[in-house]
Structures are given as C-alpha cells and as structure tokens.
Short mmCIF file of C-alpha atoms in Angstrom, two decimals:
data_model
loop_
_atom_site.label_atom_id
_atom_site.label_comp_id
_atom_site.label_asym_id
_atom_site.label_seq_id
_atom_site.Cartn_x
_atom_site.Cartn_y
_atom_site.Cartn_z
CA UNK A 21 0.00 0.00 0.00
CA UNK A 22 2.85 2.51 0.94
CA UNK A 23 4.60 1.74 -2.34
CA UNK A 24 2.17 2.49 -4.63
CA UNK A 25 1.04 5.66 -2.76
CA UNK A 26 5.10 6.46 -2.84
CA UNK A 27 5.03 5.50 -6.28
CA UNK A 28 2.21 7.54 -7.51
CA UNK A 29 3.23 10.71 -5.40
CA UNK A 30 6.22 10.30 -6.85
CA UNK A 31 4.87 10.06 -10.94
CA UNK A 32 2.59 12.89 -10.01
CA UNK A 33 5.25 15.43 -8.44
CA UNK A 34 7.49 14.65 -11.71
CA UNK A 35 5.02 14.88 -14.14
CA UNK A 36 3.71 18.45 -12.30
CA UNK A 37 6.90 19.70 -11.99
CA UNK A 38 7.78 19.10 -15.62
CA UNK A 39 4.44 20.87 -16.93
CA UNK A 40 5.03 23.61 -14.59
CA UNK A 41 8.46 24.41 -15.58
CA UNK A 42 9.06 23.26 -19.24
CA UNK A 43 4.91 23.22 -20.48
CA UNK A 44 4.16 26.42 -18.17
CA UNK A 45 3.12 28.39 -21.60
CA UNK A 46 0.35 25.18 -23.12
CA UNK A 47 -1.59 25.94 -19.58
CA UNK A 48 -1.49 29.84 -19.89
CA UNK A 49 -2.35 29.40 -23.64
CA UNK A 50 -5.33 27.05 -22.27
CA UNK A 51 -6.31 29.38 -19.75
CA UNK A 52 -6.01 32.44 -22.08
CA UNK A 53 -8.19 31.00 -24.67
CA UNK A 54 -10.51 29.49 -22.11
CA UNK A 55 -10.87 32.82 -20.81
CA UNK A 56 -11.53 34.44 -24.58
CA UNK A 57 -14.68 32.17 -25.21
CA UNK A 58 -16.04 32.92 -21.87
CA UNK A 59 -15.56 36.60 -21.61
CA UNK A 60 -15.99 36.85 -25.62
CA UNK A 61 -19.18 35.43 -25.56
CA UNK A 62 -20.41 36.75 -22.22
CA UNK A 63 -18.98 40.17 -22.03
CA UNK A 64 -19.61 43.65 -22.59
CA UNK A 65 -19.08 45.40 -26.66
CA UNK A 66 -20.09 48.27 -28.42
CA UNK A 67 -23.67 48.28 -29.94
CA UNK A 68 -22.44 49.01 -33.71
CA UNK A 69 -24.60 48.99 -37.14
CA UNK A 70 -23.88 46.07 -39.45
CA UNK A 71 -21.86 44.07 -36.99
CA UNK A 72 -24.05 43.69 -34.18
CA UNK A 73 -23.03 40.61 -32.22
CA UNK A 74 -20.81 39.39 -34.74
CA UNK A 75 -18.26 42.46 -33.55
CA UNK A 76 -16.97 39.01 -30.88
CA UNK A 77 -15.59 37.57 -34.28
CA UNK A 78 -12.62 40.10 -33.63
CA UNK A 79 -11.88 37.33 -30.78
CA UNK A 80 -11.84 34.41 -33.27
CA UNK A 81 -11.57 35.27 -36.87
CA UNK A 82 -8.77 38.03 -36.43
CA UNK A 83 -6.89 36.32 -34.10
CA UNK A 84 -6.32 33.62 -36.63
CA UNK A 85 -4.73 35.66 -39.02
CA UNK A 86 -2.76 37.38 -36.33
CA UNK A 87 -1.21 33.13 -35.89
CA UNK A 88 -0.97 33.21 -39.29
CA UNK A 89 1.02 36.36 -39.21
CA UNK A 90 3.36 35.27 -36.61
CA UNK A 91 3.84 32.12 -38.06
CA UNK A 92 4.73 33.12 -41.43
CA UNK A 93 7.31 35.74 -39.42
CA UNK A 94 9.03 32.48 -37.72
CA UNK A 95 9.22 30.58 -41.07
CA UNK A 96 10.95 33.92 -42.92
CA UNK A 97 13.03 34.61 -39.96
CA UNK A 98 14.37 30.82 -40.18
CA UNK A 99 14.72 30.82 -43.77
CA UNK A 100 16.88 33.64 -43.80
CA UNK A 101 18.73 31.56 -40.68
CA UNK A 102 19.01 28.95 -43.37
CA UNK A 103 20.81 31.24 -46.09
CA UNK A 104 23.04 31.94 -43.53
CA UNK A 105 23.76 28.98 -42.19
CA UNK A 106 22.35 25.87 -43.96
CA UNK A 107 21.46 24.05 -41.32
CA UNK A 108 18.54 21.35 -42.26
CA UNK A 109 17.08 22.41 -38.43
CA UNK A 110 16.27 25.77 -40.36
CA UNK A 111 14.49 24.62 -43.08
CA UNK A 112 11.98 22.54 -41.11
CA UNK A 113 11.24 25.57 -39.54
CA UNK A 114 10.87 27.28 -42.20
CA UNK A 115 8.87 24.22 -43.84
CA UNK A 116 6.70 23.75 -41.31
CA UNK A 117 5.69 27.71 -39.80
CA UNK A 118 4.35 27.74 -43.37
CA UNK A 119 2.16 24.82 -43.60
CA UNK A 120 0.96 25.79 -39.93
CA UNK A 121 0.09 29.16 -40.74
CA UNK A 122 -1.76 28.20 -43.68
CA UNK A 123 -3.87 25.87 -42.02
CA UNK A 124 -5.01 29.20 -39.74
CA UNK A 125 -5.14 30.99 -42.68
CA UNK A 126 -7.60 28.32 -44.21
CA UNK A 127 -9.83 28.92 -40.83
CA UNK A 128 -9.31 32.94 -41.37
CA UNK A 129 -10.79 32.31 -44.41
CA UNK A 130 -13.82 30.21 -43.98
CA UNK A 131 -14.90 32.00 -40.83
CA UNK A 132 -14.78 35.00 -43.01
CA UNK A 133 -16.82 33.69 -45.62
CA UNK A 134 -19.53 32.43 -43.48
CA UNK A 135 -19.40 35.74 -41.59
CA UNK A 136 -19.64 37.87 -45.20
CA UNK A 137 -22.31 35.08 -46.56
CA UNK A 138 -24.30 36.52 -43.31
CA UNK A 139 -23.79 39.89 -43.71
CA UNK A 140 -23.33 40.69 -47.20
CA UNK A 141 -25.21 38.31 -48.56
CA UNK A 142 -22.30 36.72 -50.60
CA UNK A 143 -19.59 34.10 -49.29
CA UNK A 144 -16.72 36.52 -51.36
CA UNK A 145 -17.07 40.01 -52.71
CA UNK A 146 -14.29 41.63 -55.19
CA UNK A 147 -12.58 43.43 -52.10
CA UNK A 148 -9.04 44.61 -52.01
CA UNK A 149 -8.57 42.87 -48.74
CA UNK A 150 -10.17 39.73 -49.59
CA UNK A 151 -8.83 39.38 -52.70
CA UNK A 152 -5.54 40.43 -51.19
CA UNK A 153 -5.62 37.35 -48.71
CA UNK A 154 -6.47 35.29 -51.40
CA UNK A 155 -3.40 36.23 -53.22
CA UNK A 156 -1.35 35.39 -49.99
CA UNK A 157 -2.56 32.30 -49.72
CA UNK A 158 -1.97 31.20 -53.56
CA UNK A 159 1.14 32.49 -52.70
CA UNK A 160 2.00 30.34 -50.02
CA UNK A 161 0.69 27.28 -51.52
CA UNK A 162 3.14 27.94 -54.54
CA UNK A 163 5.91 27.62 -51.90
CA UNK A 164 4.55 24.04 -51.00
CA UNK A 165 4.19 22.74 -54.27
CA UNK A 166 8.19 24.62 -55.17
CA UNK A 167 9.09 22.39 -52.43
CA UNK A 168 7.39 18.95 -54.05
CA UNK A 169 9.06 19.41 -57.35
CA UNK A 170 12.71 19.51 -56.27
CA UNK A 171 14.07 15.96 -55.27
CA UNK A 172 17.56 17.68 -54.19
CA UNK A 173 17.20 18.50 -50.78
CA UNK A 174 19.60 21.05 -50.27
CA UNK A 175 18.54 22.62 -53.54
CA UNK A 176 14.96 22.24 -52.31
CA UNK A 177 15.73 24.18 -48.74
CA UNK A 178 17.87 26.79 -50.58
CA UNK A 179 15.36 27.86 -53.00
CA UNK A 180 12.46 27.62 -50.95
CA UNK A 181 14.16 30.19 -48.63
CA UNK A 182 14.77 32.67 -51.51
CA UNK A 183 11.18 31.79 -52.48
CA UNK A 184 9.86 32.80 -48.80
CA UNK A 185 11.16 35.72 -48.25
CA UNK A 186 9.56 36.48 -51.78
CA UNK A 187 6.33 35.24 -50.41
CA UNK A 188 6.90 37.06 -46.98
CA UNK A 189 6.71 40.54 -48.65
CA UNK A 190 4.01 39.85 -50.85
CA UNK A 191 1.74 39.31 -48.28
CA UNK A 192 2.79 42.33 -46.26
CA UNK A 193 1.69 44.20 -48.94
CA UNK A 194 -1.43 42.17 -49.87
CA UNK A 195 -2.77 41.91 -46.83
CA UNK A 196 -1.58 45.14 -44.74
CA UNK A 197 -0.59 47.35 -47.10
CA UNK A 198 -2.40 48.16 -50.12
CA UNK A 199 -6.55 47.08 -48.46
CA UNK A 200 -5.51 50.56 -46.75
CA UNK A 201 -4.64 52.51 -49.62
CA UNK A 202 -8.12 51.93 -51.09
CA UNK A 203 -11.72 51.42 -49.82
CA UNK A 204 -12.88 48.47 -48.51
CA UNK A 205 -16.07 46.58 -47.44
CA UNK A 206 -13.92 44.68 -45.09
CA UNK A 207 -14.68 46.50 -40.67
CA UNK A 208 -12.50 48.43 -39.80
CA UNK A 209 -11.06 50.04 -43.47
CA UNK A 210 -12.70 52.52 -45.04
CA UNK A 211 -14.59 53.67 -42.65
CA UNK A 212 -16.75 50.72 -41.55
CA UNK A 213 -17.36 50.30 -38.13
CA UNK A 214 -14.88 48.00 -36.14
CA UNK A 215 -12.87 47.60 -32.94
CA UNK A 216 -9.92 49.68 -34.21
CA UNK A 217 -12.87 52.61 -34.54
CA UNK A 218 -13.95 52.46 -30.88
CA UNK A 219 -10.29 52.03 -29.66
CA UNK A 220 -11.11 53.35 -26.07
CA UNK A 221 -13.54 50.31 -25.64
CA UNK A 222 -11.80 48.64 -22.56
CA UNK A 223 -14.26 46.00 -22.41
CA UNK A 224 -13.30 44.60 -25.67
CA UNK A 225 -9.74 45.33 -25.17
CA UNK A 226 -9.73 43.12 -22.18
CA UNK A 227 -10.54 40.25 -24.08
CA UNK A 228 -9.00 40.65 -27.43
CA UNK A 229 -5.10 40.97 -26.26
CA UNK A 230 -5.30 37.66 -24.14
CA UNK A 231 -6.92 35.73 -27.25
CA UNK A 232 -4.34 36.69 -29.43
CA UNK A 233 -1.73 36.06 -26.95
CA UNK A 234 -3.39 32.80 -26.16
CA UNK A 235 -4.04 31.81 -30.06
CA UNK A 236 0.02 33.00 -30.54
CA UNK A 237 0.69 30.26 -27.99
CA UNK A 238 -1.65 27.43 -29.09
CA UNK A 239 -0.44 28.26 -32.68
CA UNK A 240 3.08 27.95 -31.07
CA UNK A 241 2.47 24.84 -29.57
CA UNK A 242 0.83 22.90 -32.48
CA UNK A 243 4.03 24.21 -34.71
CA UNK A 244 6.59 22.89 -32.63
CA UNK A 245 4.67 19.51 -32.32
CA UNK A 246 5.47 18.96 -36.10
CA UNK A 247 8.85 20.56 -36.03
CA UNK A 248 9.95 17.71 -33.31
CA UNK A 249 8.39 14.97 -35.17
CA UNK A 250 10.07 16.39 -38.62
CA UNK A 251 13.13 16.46 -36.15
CA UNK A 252 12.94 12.74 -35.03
CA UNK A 253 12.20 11.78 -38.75
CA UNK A 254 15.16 13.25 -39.86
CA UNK A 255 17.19 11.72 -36.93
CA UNK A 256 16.02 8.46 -38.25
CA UNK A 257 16.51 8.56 -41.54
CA UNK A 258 20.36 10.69 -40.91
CA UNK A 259 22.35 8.75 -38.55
CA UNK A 260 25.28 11.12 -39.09
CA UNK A 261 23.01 14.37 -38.41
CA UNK A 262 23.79 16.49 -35.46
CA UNK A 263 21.95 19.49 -34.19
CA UNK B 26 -34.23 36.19 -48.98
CA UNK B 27 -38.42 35.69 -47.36
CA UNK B 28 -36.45 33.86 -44.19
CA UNK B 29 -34.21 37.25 -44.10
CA UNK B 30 -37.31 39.34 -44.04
CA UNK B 31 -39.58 36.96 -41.86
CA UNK B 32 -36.70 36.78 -39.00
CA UNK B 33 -36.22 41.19 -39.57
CA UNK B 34 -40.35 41.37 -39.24
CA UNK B 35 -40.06 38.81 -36.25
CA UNK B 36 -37.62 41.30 -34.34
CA UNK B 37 -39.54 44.44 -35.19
CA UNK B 38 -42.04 42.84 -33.20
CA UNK B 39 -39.67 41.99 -30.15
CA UNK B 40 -38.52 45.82 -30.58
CA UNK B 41 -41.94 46.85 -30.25
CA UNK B 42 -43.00 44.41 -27.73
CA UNK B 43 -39.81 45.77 -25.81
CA UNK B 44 -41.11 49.13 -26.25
CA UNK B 45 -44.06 48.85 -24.66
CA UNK B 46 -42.75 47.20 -21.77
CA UNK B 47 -40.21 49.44 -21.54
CA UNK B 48 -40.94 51.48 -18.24
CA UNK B 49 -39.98 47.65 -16.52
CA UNK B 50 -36.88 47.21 -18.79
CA UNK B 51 -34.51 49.57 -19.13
CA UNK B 52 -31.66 48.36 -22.15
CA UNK B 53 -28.47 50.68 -22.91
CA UNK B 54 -30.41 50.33 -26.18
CA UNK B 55 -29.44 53.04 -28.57
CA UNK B 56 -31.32 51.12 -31.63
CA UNK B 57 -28.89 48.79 -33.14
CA UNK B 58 -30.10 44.96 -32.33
CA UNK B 59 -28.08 43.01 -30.16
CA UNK B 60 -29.09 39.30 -28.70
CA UNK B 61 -30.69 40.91 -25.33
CA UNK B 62 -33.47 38.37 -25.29
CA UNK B 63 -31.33 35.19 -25.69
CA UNK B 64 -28.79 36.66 -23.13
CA UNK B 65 -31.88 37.14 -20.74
CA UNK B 66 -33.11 33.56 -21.24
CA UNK B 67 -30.09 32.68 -20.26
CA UNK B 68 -29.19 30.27 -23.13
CA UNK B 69 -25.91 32.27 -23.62
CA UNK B 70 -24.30 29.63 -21.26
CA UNK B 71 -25.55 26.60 -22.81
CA UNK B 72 -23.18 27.99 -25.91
CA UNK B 73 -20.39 28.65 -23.58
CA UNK B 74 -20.40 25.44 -21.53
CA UNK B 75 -20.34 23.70 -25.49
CA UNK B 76 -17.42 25.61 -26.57
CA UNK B 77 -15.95 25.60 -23.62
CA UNK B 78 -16.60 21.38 -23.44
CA UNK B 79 -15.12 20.79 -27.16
CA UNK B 80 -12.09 22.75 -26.04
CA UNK B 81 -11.16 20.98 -23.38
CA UNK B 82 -11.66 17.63 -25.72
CA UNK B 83 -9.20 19.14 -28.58
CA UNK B 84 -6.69 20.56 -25.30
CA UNK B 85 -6.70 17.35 -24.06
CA UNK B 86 -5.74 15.06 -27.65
CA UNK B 87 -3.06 17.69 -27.72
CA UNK B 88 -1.45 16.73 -24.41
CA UNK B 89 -1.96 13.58 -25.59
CA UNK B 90 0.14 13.71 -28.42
CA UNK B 91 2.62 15.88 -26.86
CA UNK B 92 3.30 13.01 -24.56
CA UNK B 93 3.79 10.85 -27.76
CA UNK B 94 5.87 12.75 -29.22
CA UNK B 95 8.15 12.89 -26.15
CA UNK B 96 8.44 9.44 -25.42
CA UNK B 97 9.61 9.00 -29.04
CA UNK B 98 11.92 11.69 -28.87
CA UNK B 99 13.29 10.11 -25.36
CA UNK B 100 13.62 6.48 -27.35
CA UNK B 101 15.35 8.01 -30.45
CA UNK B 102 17.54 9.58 -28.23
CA UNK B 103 18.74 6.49 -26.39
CA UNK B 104 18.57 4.55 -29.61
CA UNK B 105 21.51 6.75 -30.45
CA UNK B 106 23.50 7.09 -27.25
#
C-alpha cells in the first residue's frame, strides 16, 4: 500500500513539476483562450450597425490571421537563418511555420466567408482585402508545391528560402498594405465600423489581447509539435546528423 | 431572402413588444439589435459550456500527443547514445 502511494506521489510530483516548468506556456495558452470564449461570448461590446453581435468575431476570426502572421514571421526569420547557415534544423522551420500558418489561414478564411455570406449576402465580394488574402494564400501554396518538385534537398531548402522571403513581402503588402490605400467593405477600413474605430472600448480590449496572446501560444504549440516529429524523422533517416 | 425578411419582421415585433414594456426594462439600447433576449433567457451559457466542453476535448488530444511525441523523442535519443 505505501509503495504504490510512494510510487504515484512520486509520478505525479514529476510529471507536475515538468508541466510547470518546461509546459508552463500550453496551460497559460489554455487558460487564455478558455478565458476568450467565456468573456468573448459573455462580455460587454459596443452596440455598432452592421456588426451587431458578430463584432466578438474580432476574438476568433482576427486572431487567426494574427497566428498566421506570426507564423509566417518564424518561417521567414528561419529561412533567412538557413541562407546563412544551412542548417537542415532551419528549413523545417521554415517548412513547417508555413504549412501551420496556412492551415489558420484556411480557418481565417472560412470564418470569413460564413461571416460575409451573413452579412453581405455573398460568401466573397471583389474586395481589395479579400482578394488580397487570397493572393497570400496562392502564394503560399506555390511555396509548398516549389518544395514537391525539387528531389535535391539542399537545392529544395535553398530555394524555398529565396522563395519565402519572396512570399513574406508579398503578403505584407497584400494583406496590410495596399486594403488601406483603397476602400474596402472589409470592418474596420474605409470607414466601416470596427474595434480599431472604438479604440477606447476597454471591455473589448480586455478580451481581445489575451486571445491573441493565447491563439500566438496554441499556434506555437501545435508548430513545434510537427517541427519535433520532422526532427525525429530526420534523426532516423540521418544517422550522421547532429543538431 | 423571405427567411431574411420573416426573421427582420419577427424582431420588429420583439422591438416593439420591448417598447411597450419598456418602463420595466430599461436596455443601454441606442437602436442597433443586439441578442438581449437570448442573453436574458439565459441560453448564452448553454453555448459557452459547449465551446468551452469541445475545447477541453481538442486541449486534451493535444497533451496527448505531446506526450507521444516525447516518449519518441526520449527512445530516439537512447537509440543513439
């Protein structure tokens, strides 16, 4: 009886004290985004024309795009690591923070659709920033297929890292910079009503900088999941590989 | 584009039916619709205890796999020590 309450304490302390000290960030990312569908759905926004209750998308649907943004920053941050160094570490990174981010950028999307199918009466509408994401995204999935045609691995990391930084700019300028040059349907441009209008709403403000930190983390989290299986698999297959 | 107009004709009424009873219930209404009746009934936090359920499900099959993915980077590791 003593040993197995020794031995369980003992499982329990170890496996507690890991989480708390290496996993501390997947519980504050689970308690920050447990926190954003409570308090997104149950507290307090602005009463504004054509968004109504669908403002508490901000929580959701723009904080995927703000993973999507981050994680497209990690993979051009290690591609350029790559140039530099050509390490294969690198260009899993790089690899994977793309094919991550798209997947959020895939669930930008859709909610977005749904939410414009609702509101404008049309799933897509010929809008600068719409079409601009769209763009993006193409762009992006030309990176994955460049990386499918080239057998030559090296060749494949090099020029996919030329190709990403490429892509990396585009989309700066698709998505942030030119929808603000022109008019668009899209809240908060052009006028329409959105959270960036009604800045001094603390309410909303409350919630909306935990969810994105707490989306940044759970975006984090599932990104370095396939980077350390990518990492075993080349372990595997490379016995000579080092870190 | 009739369900559009039937559920816009449906909240008119609620609007007016608020109206009239509105010496008992006093809204920081200024016009624009919000969901103040479902919030009232309450069935706000049916949707949050769902959401709230089906996160805890994916959280959980993400530990999960974390610890997966740990023991085999533990076994690869001793594989080459």
């Amino acid at each position: 009886m003593a040993v197995i309450h020794r031995v369980c304490r003992t499982f329990a302390q170890r496996n507690i004290a890991m989480i708390l000290k290496r996993d501390w960030w997947k519980l504050l990312a689970v308690f920050l985004v447990g926190y954003t569908i409570v308090a997104g759905l149950l507290g307090e926004v602005p009463r504004l024309p054509i968004l109504n209750e669908t403002i508490r998308n901000l929580y959701f649907h723009v904080t995927m795009w703000f993973v999507m943004l981050l994680l497209f920053t990690i993979s051009v941050v290690s591609s350029i690591a790559y140039l530099a160094t050509e390490k294969p570490l690198w260009d899993i990174r790089a690899e994977t923070g793309v094919k991550v981010g798209m997947v959020t950028a895939t669930l930008g999307i859709i909610t977005g659709m749904v939410w414009a199918n609702f509101t404008w009466g049309k799933p897509w509408v010929n809008d600068p920033k719409l079409n601009g994401a769209a763009v993006s995204f193409l762009g992006y999935a030309a990176y994955i297929i460049l990386r499918q045609s080239i057998d030559d691995t090296e060749k494949k990391a090099r020029i996919s890292a030329v190709y990403n930084i490429f892509a990396f700019v585009m989309m700066i300028v698709f998505i942030q910079v030119l929808p603000r040059l022109t008019d668009s349907l899209h809240p908060g441009n052009g006028g329409n009503p959105a959270f960036s209008s009604y800045d001094l709403d603390s309410n909303m403000r409350s919630v909306f900088y935990p969810a994105v930190i707490g989306w940044f983390l759970i975006g984090y989290w599932f990104y370095s999941l396939q980077v350390r299986l990518k990492k075993i698999k080349l372990q595997l297959e490379d016995a000579s590989w080092e870190k | 584009m009739g369900k559009i107009n039937k559920i816009s004709v449906h909240s008119h009424f609620l609007r007016i039916a608020l109206l009239v009873m509105s010496p008992l219930l006093i809204f920081a209404d200024n016009g624009i619709e919000m969901a103040d009746t479902f919030r009232q009934d309450g069935k706000i936090y049916v949707v949050v205890t769902v959401m709230l359920l089906i996160f805890a499900g994916l959280i959980a099959y993400l530990f999960y796999v974390d610890r997966k993915v740990s023991k085999l980077e533990k076994s690869v590791h001793a594989e080459k020590m």
